[in-house]
Amino acid sequence: MREFFRSLQFKIFAAIALVLIGLMLRSALSSGSSAITASVFGTVVSPLQALSSTVSDFFYNAFSSIASAGQLRSENDALKKQVSDLRSQLVNYNQMQQENEQYQKMYSISKENPDLKLTPARVISRDPGQWYSAFTIDKGAVDGIQPYEPVVTPDGLVGETTQVMATTTVVTTILDPTVKVSIVVSETGDLGLAHGDRDLAAKGLLAIDYLPKDSAVANGNTIVTAGRAGVFPPNLKVGLVQQVKTQNSGITLYAVCKPLADPTTVKDVTVVTNFTGKNVDTAAASSK
């Protein structure tokens, strides 16, 4: 019996008994056992509640983040579509605006020359090797364009069509030596021949030959087409006289002319496809 009281089992039993007795005494002193029970339960359960709350918050935040990411992705896709639609609308608006500007320019030309049949076009490329003498437009045979038709802007004559493809056309400008235009000086009525010159072309200028020796042509005079041979209609503005000299022969005068329309910078042009007195024989035009 004495050995039992000294054993480990008894000591554990005694410790538990003392704890229980202490709890009962505390309960008695605090008027009831419910508080003790609640305290003991709270002590045991509280860490579990905290752990549960932490785990719950973690999964809630995780799922919330996933849901938010999905929503943001959806909103981002919607915004991208809106941007794409707005860009398309802007492109369409710009195209409409450009077309409107072209028709306004064409109307301006038609108002001054009501007998002209006109087709608007845009410059789409220039040859770097001959930037001053040729460019390509976005209209061709399917649009009714033919070789050797005048190309103009509201400012004046730019050149003539030379190589006509199905949907594009090469325009040779008045700065090219191969383009020759019968002209008249508005102020004096004197006739002459305007043509490109390689030395002058680099400066954006034209040469005018065969002006009468007794002509009163002077700097600032306006040069217009004479309308001869049916290649260019009459009264198309060409340029302004910059300089007048006597030619080497001494028989005629020579003038330098600044085109009113700069062939090297034009973007929108108009092709004159028909006019009163037009020479429809392009073979004759090409032999000029």
PDB file of C-alpha atoms in Angstrom:
ATOM      1  CA  MET A   1       0.000   0.000   0.000  1.00  0.00           C
ATOM      2  CA  ARG A   2       2.813   2.328   0.788  1.00  0.00           C
ATOM      3  CA  GLU A   3       4.362   1.588  -2.575  1.00  0.00           C
ATOM      4  CA  PHE A   4       1.131   2.660  -4.322  1.00  0.00           C
ATOM      5  CA  PHE A   5       1.208   6.083  -2.709  1.00  0.00           C
ATOM      6  CA  ARG A   6       4.759   6.474  -3.915  1.00  0.00           C
ATOM      7  CA  SER A   7       4.038   5.385  -7.458  1.00  0.00           C
ATOM      8  CA  LEU A   8       3.828   7.669 -10.492  1.00  0.00           C
ATOM      9  CA  GLN A   9       0.233   6.757 -11.153  1.00  0.00           C
ATOM     10  CA  PHE A  10      -0.800   7.973  -7.714  1.00  0.00           C
ATOM     11  CA  LYS A  11       1.082  11.203  -8.167  1.00  0.00           C
ATOM     12  CA  ILE A  12      -0.715  11.864 -11.486  1.00  0.00           C
ATOM     13  CA  PHE A  13      -4.042  10.958  -9.899  1.00  0.00           C
ATOM     14  CA  ALA A  14      -3.328  13.263  -7.000  1.00  0.00           C
ATOM     15  CA  ALA A  15      -2.386  16.116  -9.323  1.00  0.00           C
ATOM     16  CA  ILE A  16      -5.601  15.732 -11.302  1.00  0.00           C
ATOM     17  CA  ALA A  17      -7.608  15.562  -8.104  1.00  0.00           C
ATOM     18  CA  LEU A  18      -6.005  18.716  -6.803  1.00  0.00           C
ATOM     19  CA  VAL A  19      -6.773  20.514 -10.068  1.00  0.00           C
ATOM     20  CA  LEU A  20     -10.391  19.402  -9.905  1.00  0.00           C
ATOM     21  CA  ILE A  21     -10.727  20.407  -6.298  1.00  0.00           C
ATOM     22  CA  GLY A  22      -9.226  23.791  -7.116  1.00  0.00           C
ATOM     23  CA  LEU A  23     -11.666  24.280  -9.983  1.00  0.00           C
ATOM     24  CA  MET A  24     -14.622  23.346  -7.763  1.00  0.00           C
ATOM     25  CA  LEU A  25     -13.508  25.766  -5.081  1.00  0.00           C
ATOM     26  CA  ARG A  26     -13.131  28.526  -7.640  1.00  0.00           C
ATOM     27  CA  SER A  27     -16.507  27.724  -9.046  1.00  0.00           C
ATOM     28  CA  ALA A  28     -18.069  27.849  -5.595  1.00  0.00           C
ATOM     29  CA  LEU A  29     -16.466  31.167  -4.863  1.00  0.00           C
ATOM     30  CA  SER A  30     -17.653  32.653  -8.214  1.00  0.00           C
ATOM     31  CA  SER A  31     -21.255  31.427  -7.713  1.00  0.00           C
ATOM     32  CA  GLY A  32     -21.618  28.720 -10.282  1.00  0.00           C
ATOM     33  CA  SER A  33     -19.841  26.229 -12.426  1.00  0.00           C
ATOM     34  CA  SER A  34     -21.027  27.584 -15.764  1.00  0.00           C
ATOM     35  CA  ALA A  35     -18.388  30.267 -15.834  1.00  0.00           C
ATOM     36  CA  ILE A  36     -15.666  27.679 -15.195  1.00  0.00           C
ATOM     37  CA  THR A  37     -17.001  25.441 -17.883  1.00  0.00           C
ATOM     38  CA  ALA A  38     -17.226  28.324 -20.293  1.00  0.00           C
ATOM     39  CA  SER A  39     -13.713  29.420 -19.401  1.00  0.00           C
ATOM     40  CA  VAL A  40     -12.246  25.977 -19.871  1.00  0.00           C
ATOM     41  CA  PHE A  41     -14.161  25.557 -23.164  1.00  0.00           C
ATOM     42  CA  GLY A  42     -13.109  28.981 -24.318  1.00  0.00           C
ATOM     43  CA  THR A  43      -9.478  28.260 -23.484  1.00  0.00           C
ATOM     44  CA  VAL A  44      -9.552  25.076 -25.519  1.00  0.00           C
ATOM     45  CA  VAL A  45     -11.692  26.300 -28.439  1.00  0.00           C
ATOM     46  CA  SER A  46     -10.305  29.813 -28.867  1.00  0.00           C
ATOM     47  CA  PRO A  47      -7.090  28.757 -30.653  1.00  0.00           C
ATOM     48  CA  LEU A  48      -9.152  26.520 -32.930  1.00  0.00           C
ATOM     49  CA  GLN A  49     -11.489  29.432 -33.731  1.00  0.00           C
ATOM     50  CA  ALA A  50      -8.532  31.668 -34.511  1.00  0.00           C
ATOM     51  CA  LEU A  51      -7.019  29.021 -36.795  1.00  0.00           C
ATOM     52  CA  SER A  52     -10.349  28.485 -38.533  1.00  0.00           C
ATOM     53  CA  SER A  53     -10.773  32.216 -39.061  1.00  0.00           C
ATOM     54  CA  THR A  54      -7.276  32.507 -40.509  1.00  0.00           C
ATOM     55  CA  VAL A  55      -7.832  29.619 -42.899  1.00  0.00           C
ATOM     56  CA  SER A  56     -11.237  31.021 -43.916  1.00  0.00           C
ATOM     57  CA  ASP A  57      -9.796  34.482 -44.554  1.00  0.00           C
ATOM     58  CA  PHE A  58      -6.995  32.996 -46.664  1.00  0.00           C
ATOM     59  CA  PHE A  59      -9.331  31.078 -48.956  1.00  0.00           C
ATOM     60  CA  TYR A  60     -11.750  34.005 -49.171  1.00  0.00           C
ATOM     61  CA  ASN A  61      -8.980  36.373 -50.224  1.00  0.00           C
ATOM     62  CA  ALA A  62      -7.603  33.832 -52.675  1.00  0.00           C
ATOM     63  CA  PHE A  63     -10.967  33.281 -54.363  1.00  0.00           C
ATOM     64  CA  SER A  64     -11.649  37.029 -54.318  1.00  0.00           C
ATOM     65  CA  SER A  65      -8.331  37.669 -56.083  1.00  0.00           C
ATOM     66  CA  ILE A  66      -9.151  35.062 -58.722  1.00  0.00           C
ATOM     67  CA  ALA A  67     -12.587  36.574 -59.264  1.00  0.00           C
ATOM     68  CA  SER A  68     -11.111  40.087 -59.452  1.00  0.00           C
ATOM     69  CA  ALA A  69      -8.458  38.945 -61.961  1.00  0.00           C
ATOM     70  CA  GLY A  70     -11.151  37.418 -64.152  1.00  0.00           C
ATOM     71  CA  GLN A  71     -13.215  40.593 -64.009  1.00  0.00           C
ATOM     72  CA  LEU A  72     -10.200  42.755 -64.817  1.00  0.00           C
ATOM     73  CA  ARG A  73      -9.328  40.527 -67.775  1.00  0.00           C
ATOM     74  CA  SER A  74     -12.870  40.799 -69.064  1.00  0.00           C
ATOM     75  CA  GLU A  75     -12.857  44.593 -68.645  1.00  0.00           C
ATOM     76  CA  ASN A  76      -9.446  44.790 -70.358  1.00  0.00           C
ATOM     77  CA  ASP A  77     -10.718  42.803 -73.348  1.00  0.00           C
ATOM     78  CA  ALA A  78     -13.751  45.088 -73.579  1.00  0.00           C
ATOM     79  CA  LEU A  79     -11.521  48.189 -73.490  1.00  0.00           C
ATOM     80  CA  LYS A  80      -9.250  46.739 -76.192  1.00  0.00           C
ATOM     81  CA  LYS A  81     -12.275  46.200 -78.427  1.00  0.00           C
ATOM     82  CA  GLN A  82     -13.447  49.756 -77.801  1.00  0.00           C
ATOM     83  CA  VAL A  83      -9.989  51.095 -78.729  1.00  0.00           C
ATOM     84  CA  SER A  84      -9.961  48.976 -81.906  1.00  0.00           C
ATOM     85  CA  ASP A  85     -13.438  50.217 -82.860  1.00  0.00           C
ATOM     86  CA  LEU A  86     -12.434  53.838 -82.221  1.00  0.00           C
ATOM     87  CA  ARG A  87      -9.321  53.438 -84.366  1.00  0.00           C
ATOM     88  CA  SER A  88     -11.408  52.032 -87.211  1.00  0.00           C
ATOM     89  CA  GLN A  89     -13.843  54.926 -86.872  1.00  0.00           C
ATOM     90  CA  LEU A  90     -10.916  57.383 -86.898  1.00  0.00           C
ATOM     91  CA  VAL A  91      -9.496  55.807 -90.069  1.00  0.00           C
ATOM     92  CA  ASN A  92     -12.902  56.004 -91.743  1.00  0.00           C
ATOM     93  CA  TYR A  93     -13.301  59.612 -90.602  1.00  0.00           C
ATOM     94  CA  ASN A  94      -9.873  60.544 -91.978  1.00  0.00           C
ATOM     95  CA  GLN A  95     -10.662  58.864 -95.289  1.00  0.00           C
ATOM     96  CA  MET A  96     -13.975  60.698 -95.525  1.00  0.00           C
ATOM     97  CA  GLN A  97     -12.266  63.963 -94.644  1.00  0.00           C
ATOM     98  CA  GLN A  98      -9.606  63.424 -97.328  1.00  0.00           C
ATOM     99  CA  GLU A  99     -12.240  62.556 -99.914  1.00  0.00           C
ATOM    100  CA  ASN A 100     -14.236  65.642 -98.942  1.00  0.00           C
ATOM    101  CA  GLU A 101     -11.145  67.822 -99.358  1.00  0.00           C
ATOM    102  CA  GLN A 102     -10.472  66.254-102.757  1.00  0.00           C
ATOM    103  CA  TYR A 103     -14.006  66.933-103.965  1.00  0.00           C
ATOM    104  CA  GLN A 104     -13.824  70.488-102.686  1.00  0.00           C
ATOM    105  CA  LYS A 105     -10.624  71.034-104.671  1.00  0.00           C
ATOM    106  CA  MET A 106     -12.157  69.390-107.731  1.00  0.00           C
ATOM    107  CA  TYR A 107     -15.194  71.647-107.391  1.00  0.00           C
ATOM    108  CA  SER A 108     -12.908  74.672-107.272  1.00  0.00           C
ATOM    109  CA  ILE A 109     -11.304  73.613-110.569  1.00  0.00           C
ATOM    110  CA  SER A 110     -14.655  72.768-112.157  1.00  0.00           C
ATOM    111  CA  LYS A 111     -16.079  76.143-111.140  1.00  0.00           C
ATOM    112  CA  GLU A 112     -13.330  77.948-113.070  1.00  0.00           C
ATOM    113  CA  ASN A 113     -13.444  75.485-115.997  1.00  0.00           C
ATOM    114  CA  PRO A 114     -16.998  74.120-116.266  1.00  0.00           C
ATOM    115  CA  ASP A 115     -16.317  72.164-119.484  1.00  0.00           C
ATOM    116  CA  LEU A 116     -13.716  69.915-117.841  1.00  0.00           C
ATOM    117  CA  LYS A 117     -14.468  66.319-116.873  1.00  0.00           C
ATOM    118  CA  LEU A 118     -12.459  65.587-113.728  1.00  0.00           C
ATOM    119  CA  THR A 119     -11.329  62.567-111.710  1.00  0.00           C
ATOM    120  CA  PRO A 120      -9.784  63.114-108.252  1.00  0.00           C
ATOM    121  CA  ALA A 121      -6.687  61.119-107.282  1.00  0.00           C
ATOM    122  CA  ARG A 122      -4.057  60.867-104.565  1.00  0.00           C
ATOM    123  CA  VAL A 123      -0.293  60.637-104.899  1.00  0.00           C
ATOM    124  CA  ILE A 124       0.769  57.238-103.522  1.00  0.00           C
ATOM    125  CA  SER A 125       4.496  57.119-104.362  1.00  0.00           C
ATOM    126  CA  ARG A 126       7.433  59.032-105.804  1.00  0.00           C
ATOM    127  CA  ASP A 127      10.532  57.723-107.502  1.00  0.00           C
ATOM    128  CA  PRO A 128      13.534  58.802-105.391  1.00  0.00           C
ATOM    129  CA  GLY A 129      15.674  58.810-108.524  1.00  0.00           C
ATOM    130  CA  GLN A 130      13.430  61.335-110.288  1.00  0.00           C
ATOM    131  CA  TRP A 131      11.505  62.934-107.425  1.00  0.00           C
ATOM    132  CA  TYR A 132      10.988  66.195-109.347  1.00  0.00           C
ATOM    133  CA  SER A 133       9.740  64.668-112.586  1.00  0.00           C
ATOM    134  CA  ALA A 134       7.303  61.820-111.792  1.00  0.00           C
ATOM    135  CA  PHE A 135       4.938  60.366-109.226  1.00  0.00           C
ATOM    136  CA  THR A 136       2.264  57.661-109.102  1.00  0.00           C
ATOM    137  CA  ILE A 137      -1.440  58.205-108.381  1.00  0.00           C
ATOM    138  CA  ASP A 138      -4.102  55.786-107.123  1.00  0.00           C
ATOM    139  CA  LYS A 139      -6.283  55.876-110.243  1.00  0.00           C
ATOM    140  CA  GLY A 140      -5.851  53.956-113.492  1.00  0.00           C
ATOM    141  CA  ALA A 141      -7.550  52.516-116.562  1.00  0.00           C
ATOM    142  CA  VAL A 142     -10.463  51.098-114.556  1.00  0.00           C
ATOM    143  CA  ASP A 143     -11.202  54.673-113.448  1.00  0.00           C
ATOM    144  CA  GLY A 144     -11.250  55.953-117.025  1.00  0.00           C
ATOM    145  CA  ILE A 145      -7.705  57.370-117.026  1.00  0.00           C
ATOM    146  CA  GLN A 146      -5.878  57.447-120.375  1.00  0.00           C
ATOM    147  CA  PRO A 147      -2.321  58.404-121.358  1.00  0.00           C
ATOM    148  CA  TYR A 148      -1.475  62.061-121.960  1.00  0.00           C
ATOM    149  CA  GLU A 149      -4.238  63.625-119.896  1.00  0.00           C
ATOM    150  CA  PRO A 150      -3.567  66.825-117.913  1.00  0.00           C
ATOM    151  CA  VAL A 151      -3.086  66.571-114.150  1.00  0.00           C
ATOM    152  CA  VAL A 152      -3.924  69.680-112.142  1.00  0.00           C
ATOM    153  CA  THR A 153      -4.589  71.131-108.692  1.00  0.00           C
ATOM    154  CA  PRO A 154      -6.577  74.286-107.807  1.00  0.00           C
ATOM    155  CA  ASP A 155      -3.232  76.131-107.940  1.00  0.00           C
ATOM    156  CA  GLY A 156      -2.376  75.073-111.465  1.00  0.00           C
ATOM    157  CA  LEU A 157      -1.014  72.515-113.913  1.00  0.00           C
ATOM    158  CA  VAL A 158       1.131  69.729-112.437  1.00  0.00           C
ATOM    159  CA  GLY A 159       1.860  67.400-115.359  1.00  0.00           C
ATOM    160  CA  GLU A 160       0.312  64.738-117.560  1.00  0.00           C
ATOM    161  CA  THR A 161      -0.454  61.032-117.318  1.00  0.00           C
ATOM    162  CA  THR A 162       2.067  58.859-119.130  1.00  0.00           C
ATOM    163  CA  GLN A 163       2.048  55.214-117.965  1.00  0.00           C
ATOM    164  CA  VAL A 164      -1.484  54.004-117.233  1.00  0.00           C
ATOM    165  CA  MET A 165      -1.962  50.690-115.427  1.00  0.00           C
ATOM    166  CA  ALA A 166      -5.203  49.073-114.272  1.00  0.00           C
ATOM    167  CA  THR A 167      -5.463  50.863-110.910  1.00  0.00           C
ATOM    168  CA  THR A 168      -2.487  53.243-110.867  1.00  0.00           C
ATOM    169  CA  THR A 169      -0.923  55.806-113.189  1.00  0.00           C
ATOM    170  CA  VAL A 170       2.491  57.421-113.500  1.00  0.00           C
ATOM    171  CA  VAL A 171       2.309  61.199-113.876  1.00  0.00           C
ATOM    172  CA  THR A 172       5.199  62.997-115.539  1.00  0.00           C
ATOM    173  CA  THR A 173       5.429  66.509-114.129  1.00  0.00           C
ATOM    174  CA  ILE A 174       5.885  69.780-115.995  1.00  0.00           C
ATOM    175  CA  LEU A 175       9.433  69.919-114.578  1.00  0.00           C
ATOM    176  CA  ASP A 176      10.428  67.007-116.828  1.00  0.00           C
ATOM    177  CA  PRO A 177      12.100  68.040-120.128  1.00  0.00           C
ATOM    178  CA  THR A 178       9.819  65.674-122.089  1.00  0.00           C
ATOM    179  CA  VAL A 179       6.675  67.639-121.134  1.00  0.00           C
ATOM    180  CA  LYS A 180       6.078  70.618-123.407  1.00  0.00           C
ATOM    181  CA  VAL A 181       3.133  72.962-122.946  1.00  0.00           C
ATOM    182  CA  SER A 182       1.938  75.718-125.279  1.00  0.00           C
ATOM    183  CA  ILE A 183       1.419  78.785-123.077  1.00  0.00           C
ATOM    184  CA  VAL A 184       0.258  82.367-123.240  1.00  0.00           C
ATOM    185  CA  VAL A 185       1.289  85.295-121.059  1.00  0.00           C
ATOM    186  CA  SER A 186      -1.976  86.570-119.565  1.00  0.00           C
ATOM    187  CA  GLU A 187      -0.865  90.203-119.323  1.00  0.00           C
ATOM    188  CA  THR A 188       0.558  90.504-122.862  1.00  0.00           C
ATOM    189  CA  GLY A 189      -1.118  87.748-124.885  1.00  0.00           C
ATOM    190  CA  ASP A 190       2.274  86.528-126.129  1.00  0.00           C
ATOM    191  CA  LEU A 191       2.618  82.836-126.975  1.00  0.00           C
ATOM    192  CA  GLY A 192       5.501  80.593-125.991  1.00  0.00           C
ATOM    193  CA  LEU A 193       6.485  77.046-125.102  1.00  0.00           C
ATOM    194  CA  ALA A 194       6.995  75.975-121.476  1.00  0.00           C
ATOM    195  CA  HIS A 195       9.096  72.901-120.781  1.00  0.00           C
ATOM    196  CA  GLY A 196      11.265  71.304-118.154  1.00  0.00           C
ATOM    197  CA  ASP A 197      14.990  71.883-117.969  1.00  0.00           C
ATOM    198  CA  ARG A 198      17.282  69.613-115.954  1.00  0.00           C
ATOM    199  CA  ASP A 199      19.267  72.466-114.460  1.00  0.00           C
ATOM    200  CA  LEU A 200      16.160  74.477-113.607  1.00  0.00           C
ATOM    201  CA  ALA A 201      14.171  71.449-112.408  1.00  0.00           C
ATOM    202  CA  ALA A 202      16.437  71.054-109.382  1.00  0.00           C
ATOM    203  CA  LYS A 203      15.288  74.542-108.381  1.00  0.00           C
ATOM    204  CA  GLY A 204      11.623  73.790-109.142  1.00  0.00           C
ATOM    205  CA  LEU A 205      11.570  76.099-112.178  1.00  0.00           C
ATOM    206  CA  LEU A 206      10.412  75.905-115.818  1.00  0.00           C
ATOM    207  CA  ALA A 207      11.887  77.306-119.013  1.00  0.00           C
ATOM    208  CA  ILE A 208       9.781  79.279-121.501  1.00  0.00           C
ATOM    209  CA  ASP A 209      11.061  79.568-125.065  1.00  0.00           C
ATOM    210  CA  TYR A 210      10.017  81.390-128.236  1.00  0.00           C
ATOM    211  CA  LEU A 211       8.558  84.535-126.676  1.00  0.00           C
ATOM    212  CA  PRO A 212       8.544  87.414-129.196  1.00  0.00           C
ATOM    213  CA  LYS A 213      11.577  89.691-129.040  1.00  0.00           C
ATOM    214  CA  ASP A 214       9.362  92.747-128.687  1.00  0.00           C
ATOM    215  CA  SER A 215       7.225  91.165-125.926  1.00  0.00           C
ATOM    216  CA  ALA A 216       6.479  93.263-122.874  1.00  0.00           C
ATOM    217  CA  VAL A 217       6.569  90.166-120.634  1.00  0.00           C
ATOM    218  CA  ALA A 218       7.892  91.014-117.180  1.00  0.00           C
ATOM    219  CA  ASN A 219       8.609  89.415-113.828  1.00  0.00           C
ATOM    220  CA  GLY A 220       5.416  88.475-112.010  1.00  0.00           C
ATOM    221  CA  ASN A 221       3.356  87.941-115.163  1.00  0.00           C
ATOM    222  CA  THR A 222       1.004  84.957-115.116  1.00  0.00           C
ATOM    223  CA  ILE A 223       1.506  82.045-117.491  1.00  0.00           C
ATOM    224  CA  VAL A 224      -1.515  79.933-118.553  1.00  0.00           C
ATOM    225  CA  THR A 225      -2.057  77.157-121.068  1.00  0.00           C
ATOM    226  CA  ALA A 226      -2.823  78.261-124.630  1.00  0.00           C
ATOM    227  CA  GLY A 227      -4.972  75.207-125.389  1.00  0.00           C
ATOM    228  CA  ARG A 228      -3.284  74.378-128.695  1.00  0.00           C
ATOM    229  CA  ALA A 229      -3.087  70.834-130.139  1.00  0.00           C
ATOM    230  CA  GLY A 230      -5.898  69.633-127.904  1.00  0.00           C
ATOM    231  CA  VAL A 231      -3.488  68.175-125.330  1.00  0.00           C
ATOM    232  CA  PHE A 232      -4.053  70.722-122.558  1.00  0.00           C
ATOM    233  CA  PRO A 233      -7.271  72.751-122.212  1.00  0.00           C
ATOM    234  CA  PRO A 234      -6.874  76.540-122.383  1.00  0.00           C
ATOM    235  CA  ASN A 235      -6.513  78.867-119.400  1.00  0.00           C
ATOM    236  CA  LEU A 236      -5.052  76.382-116.925  1.00  0.00           C
ATOM    237  CA  LYS A 237      -2.719  78.287-114.624  1.00  0.00           C
ATOM    238  CA  VAL A 238       0.937  77.290-115.012  1.00  0.00           C
ATOM    239  CA  GLY A 239       3.138  79.738-113.099  1.00  0.00           C
ATOM    240  CA  LEU A 240       4.655  83.190-112.639  1.00  0.00           C
ATOM    241  CA  VAL A 241       7.521  84.703-114.610  1.00  0.00           C
ATOM    242  CA  GLN A 242      10.694  84.997-112.529  1.00  0.00           C
ATOM    243  CA  GLN A 243      13.230  86.170-115.063  1.00  0.00           C
ATOM    244  CA  VAL A 244      13.346  87.315-118.728  1.00  0.00           C
ATOM    245  CA  LYS A 245      16.378  87.082-121.025  1.00  0.00           C
ATOM    246  CA  THR A 246      17.169  87.318-124.725  1.00  0.00           C
ATOM    247  CA  GLN A 247      17.978  83.938-126.245  1.00  0.00           C
ATOM    248  CA  ASN A 248      21.359  83.333-127.852  1.00  0.00           C
ATOM    249  CA  SER A 249      19.877  83.676-131.310  1.00  0.00           C
ATOM    250  CA  GLY A 250      18.734  87.180-130.431  1.00  0.00           C
ATOM    251  CA  ILE A 251      15.464  86.542-132.235  1.00  0.00           C
ATOM    252  CA  THR A 252      13.252  85.569-129.294  1.00  0.00           C
ATOM    253  CA  LEU A 253      13.052  85.998-125.534  1.00  0.00           C
ATOM    254  CA  TYR A 254      13.642  83.356-122.933  1.00  0.00           C
ATOM    255  CA  ALA A 255      11.911  83.330-119.525  1.00  0.00           C
ATOM    256  CA  VAL A 256      12.126  81.390-116.288  1.00  0.00           C
ATOM    257  CA  CYS A 257       8.810  80.461-114.675  1.00  0.00           C
ATOM    258  CA  LYS A 258       7.942  79.337-111.141  1.00  0.00           C
ATOM    259  CA  PRO A 259       5.043  76.826-111.213  1.00  0.00           C
ATOM    260  CA  LEU A 260       2.069  77.845-109.099  1.00  0.00           C
ATOM    261  CA  ALA A 261       1.541  74.188-108.114  1.00  0.00           C
ATOM    262  CA  ASP A 262       4.671  72.521-106.752  1.00  0.00           C
ATOM    263  CA  PRO A 263       4.857  69.084-108.440  1.00  0.00           C
ATOM    264  CA  THR A 264       7.325  67.838-105.833  1.00  0.00           C
ATOM    265  CA  THR A 265       4.990  68.243-102.846  1.00  0.00           C
ATOM    266  CA  VAL A 266       1.430  67.752-104.125  1.00  0.00           C
ATOM    267  CA  LYS A 267      -0.634  65.050-102.402  1.00  0.00           C
ATOM    268  CA  ASP A 268      -4.066  65.446-103.994  1.00  0.00           C
ATOM    269  CA  VAL A 269      -4.441  65.984-107.734  1.00  0.00           C
ATOM    270  CA  THR A 270      -7.181  65.943-110.361  1.00  0.00           C
ATOM    271  CA  VAL A 271      -6.970  64.294-113.776  1.00  0.00           C
ATOM    272  CA  VAL A 272      -8.709  66.104-116.630  1.00  0.00           C
ATOM    273  CA  THR A 273     -10.208  63.185-118.540  1.00  0.00           C
ATOM    274  CA  ASN A 274     -12.142  65.245-121.072  1.00  0.00           C
ATOM    275  CA  PHE A 275     -12.614  68.812-122.230  1.00  0.00           C
ATOM    276  CA  THR A 276     -13.872  70.746-125.230  1.00  0.00           C
ATOM    277  CA  GLY A 277     -11.430  70.335-128.108  1.00  0.00           C
ATOM    278  CA  LYS A 278      -9.534  67.406-126.579  1.00  0.00           C
ATOM    279  CA  ASN A 279      -7.395  65.457-129.010  1.00  0.00           C
ATOM    280  CA  VAL A 280      -8.493  61.839-128.448  1.00  0.00           C
ATOM    281  CA  ASP A 281      -5.687  60.531-130.652  1.00  0.00           C
ATOM    282  CA  THR A 282      -3.104  59.746-127.957  1.00  0.00           C
ATOM    283  CA  ALA A 283      -0.630  58.636-130.594  1.00  0.00           C
ATOM    284  CA  ALA A 284      -0.497  62.193-131.909  1.00  0.00           C
ATOM    285  CA  ALA A 285      -0.102  63.472-128.368  1.00  0.00           C
ATOM    286  CA  SER A 286       2.819  61.138-127.704  1.00  0.00           C
ATOM    287  CA  SER A 287       4.662  62.405-130.794  1.00  0.00           C
ATOM    288  CA  LYS A 288       4.673  66.028-129.658  1.00  0.00           C
TER     289      LYS A 288
END
